[in-house]
Short mmCIF file of C-alpha atoms in Angstrom, two decimals:
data_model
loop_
_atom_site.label_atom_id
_atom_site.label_comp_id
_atom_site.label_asym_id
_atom_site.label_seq_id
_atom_site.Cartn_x
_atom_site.Cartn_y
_atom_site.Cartn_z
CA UNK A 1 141.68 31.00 149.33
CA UNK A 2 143.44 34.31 148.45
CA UNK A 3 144.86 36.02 151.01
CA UNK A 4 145.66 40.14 150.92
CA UNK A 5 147.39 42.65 152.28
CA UNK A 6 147.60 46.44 151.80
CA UNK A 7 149.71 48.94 152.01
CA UNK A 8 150.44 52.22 150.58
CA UNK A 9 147.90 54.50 153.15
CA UNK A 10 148.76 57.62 154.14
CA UNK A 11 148.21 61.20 155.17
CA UNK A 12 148.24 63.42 151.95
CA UNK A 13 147.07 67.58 150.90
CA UNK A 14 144.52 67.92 148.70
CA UNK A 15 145.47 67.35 145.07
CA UNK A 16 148.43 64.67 145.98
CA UNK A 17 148.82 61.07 145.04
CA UNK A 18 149.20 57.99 146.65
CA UNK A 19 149.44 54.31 145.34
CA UNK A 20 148.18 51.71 146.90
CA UNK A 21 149.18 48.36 146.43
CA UNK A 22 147.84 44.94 147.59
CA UNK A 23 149.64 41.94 147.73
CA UNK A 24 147.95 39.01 147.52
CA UNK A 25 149.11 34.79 148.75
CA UNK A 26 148.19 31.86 146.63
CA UNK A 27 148.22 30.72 143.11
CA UNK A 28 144.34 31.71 142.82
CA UNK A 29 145.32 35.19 142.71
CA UNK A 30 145.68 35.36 138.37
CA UNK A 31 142.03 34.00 137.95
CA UNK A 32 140.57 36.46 140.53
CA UNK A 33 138.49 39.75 139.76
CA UNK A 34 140.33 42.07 142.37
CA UNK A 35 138.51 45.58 143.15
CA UNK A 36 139.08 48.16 145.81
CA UNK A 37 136.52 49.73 147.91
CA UNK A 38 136.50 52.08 150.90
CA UNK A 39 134.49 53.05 153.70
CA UNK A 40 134.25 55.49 156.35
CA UNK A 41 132.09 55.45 160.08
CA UNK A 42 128.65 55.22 159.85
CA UNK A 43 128.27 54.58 155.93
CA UNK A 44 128.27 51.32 154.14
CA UNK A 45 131.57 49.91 152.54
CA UNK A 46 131.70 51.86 148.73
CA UNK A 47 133.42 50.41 145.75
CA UNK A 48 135.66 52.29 144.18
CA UNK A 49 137.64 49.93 141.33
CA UNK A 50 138.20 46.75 140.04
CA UNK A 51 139.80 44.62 137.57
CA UNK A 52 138.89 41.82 135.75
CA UNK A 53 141.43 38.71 135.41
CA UNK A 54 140.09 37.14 132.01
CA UNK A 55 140.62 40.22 130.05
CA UNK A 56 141.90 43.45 132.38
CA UNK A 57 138.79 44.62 131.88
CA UNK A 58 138.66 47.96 134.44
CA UNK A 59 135.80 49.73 136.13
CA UNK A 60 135.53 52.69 138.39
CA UNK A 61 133.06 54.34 140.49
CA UNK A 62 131.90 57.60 138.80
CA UNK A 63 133.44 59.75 141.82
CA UNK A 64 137.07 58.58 141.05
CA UNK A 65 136.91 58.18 137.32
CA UNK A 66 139.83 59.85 135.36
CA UNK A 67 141.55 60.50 138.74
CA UNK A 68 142.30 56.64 139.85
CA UNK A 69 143.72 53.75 137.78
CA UNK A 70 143.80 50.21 138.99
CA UNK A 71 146.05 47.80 137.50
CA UNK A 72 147.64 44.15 138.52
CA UNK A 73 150.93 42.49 137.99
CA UNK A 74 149.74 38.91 137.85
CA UNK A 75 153.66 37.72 138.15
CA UNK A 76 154.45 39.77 141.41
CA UNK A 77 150.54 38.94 142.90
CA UNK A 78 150.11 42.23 143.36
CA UNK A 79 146.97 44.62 142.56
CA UNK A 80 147.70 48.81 142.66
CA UNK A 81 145.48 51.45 142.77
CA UNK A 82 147.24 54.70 141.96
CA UNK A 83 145.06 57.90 143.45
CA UNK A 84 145.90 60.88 141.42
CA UNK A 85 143.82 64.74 142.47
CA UNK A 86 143.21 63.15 145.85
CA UNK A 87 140.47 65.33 147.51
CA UNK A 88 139.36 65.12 151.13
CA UNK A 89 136.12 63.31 150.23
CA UNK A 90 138.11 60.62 149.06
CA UNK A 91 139.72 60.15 152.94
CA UNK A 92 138.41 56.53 154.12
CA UNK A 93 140.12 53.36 154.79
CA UNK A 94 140.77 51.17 151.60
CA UNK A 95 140.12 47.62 151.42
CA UNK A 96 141.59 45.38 148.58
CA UNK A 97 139.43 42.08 147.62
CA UNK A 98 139.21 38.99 145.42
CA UNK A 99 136.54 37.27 144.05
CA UNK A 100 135.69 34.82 141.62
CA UNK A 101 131.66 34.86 139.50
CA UNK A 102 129.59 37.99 140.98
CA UNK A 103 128.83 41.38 140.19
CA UNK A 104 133.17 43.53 140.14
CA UNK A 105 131.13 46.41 141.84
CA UNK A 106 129.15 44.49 144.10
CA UNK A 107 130.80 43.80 147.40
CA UNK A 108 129.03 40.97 148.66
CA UNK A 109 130.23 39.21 145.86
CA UNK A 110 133.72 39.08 147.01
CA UNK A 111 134.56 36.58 149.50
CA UNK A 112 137.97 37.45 149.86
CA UNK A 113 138.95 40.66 152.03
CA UNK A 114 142.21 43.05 153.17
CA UNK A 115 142.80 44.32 156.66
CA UNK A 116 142.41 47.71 154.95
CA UNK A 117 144.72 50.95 155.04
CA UNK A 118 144.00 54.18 156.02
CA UNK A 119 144.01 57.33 153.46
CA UNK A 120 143.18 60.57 154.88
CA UNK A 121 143.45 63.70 152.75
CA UNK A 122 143.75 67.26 154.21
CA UNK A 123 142.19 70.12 153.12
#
C-alpha cells in the first residue's frame, strides 16, 4: 500500500504559482497512476490531474488545462503539480492519490489517498 503526503499549500494573489508536491512511501509507488484532485465544502471531491506510470501519459481537467502541469520523479517517489495563473476558483484543498487499473479521472478508482493541503487564492 502506497502511502502520501502533501505539501506545497498555501495562501497566494490571483495570477501566482504554487507547486505542490506529494511524496509518496513504498516501492509500489513507480507502477501507480497518481492524479490530484480537490474539493471544497459542500461539493463533491473534483479531479484535477493525473499521470500515468506505464507511459507518463498526462491528463487534466478542462478548467486547469494549459495553466497546471503534473509530473513525477519516480527515483525521489515524488508526484508535483505545478499551478501556474492561479485564480480564486481554483482555492480548495488538494489531495494527492495512487491507484492501480480504473478510470485516472475517476476518483473512486483510487484506493490510495493524501491528508490533503490547503490552497486558497485571493482575489
Amino acid at each position: 500500500q502506497v502511502q502520501l503526503v502533501e505539501s506545497g499549500g498555501g495562501l497566494v494573489q490571483a495570477g501566482g504559482s504554487l507547486r505542490l508536491s506529494c511524496q509518496a512511501s513504498g516501492r509500489a509507488f513507480s507502477t501507480a497512476d497518481m492524479g490530484w484532485f480537490r474539493q471544497v465544502p459542500g461539493k463533491e471531491r473534483e479531479f484535477v490531474a493525473a499521470i500515468s506510470w506505464s507511459d507518463g501519459s498526462t491528463f487534466y481537467a478542462d478548467s486547469v488545462k494549459g495553466r497546471f502541469t503534473i509530473s513525477r520523479d519516480n527515483a525521489k517517489n515524488t508526484v508535483y503539480l505545478q499551478m501556474n495563473d492561479l485564480k480564486p476558483d481554483d482555492t480548495a484543498v488538494y489531495y494527492c492519490a495512487a491507484k492501480r487499473g480504473g478510470r485516472l479521472t475517476l476518483a473512486r478508482d483510487y484506493g490510495a489517498w493524501g491528508q490533503g493541503t490547503q490552497v486558497t487564492v485571493s482575489s
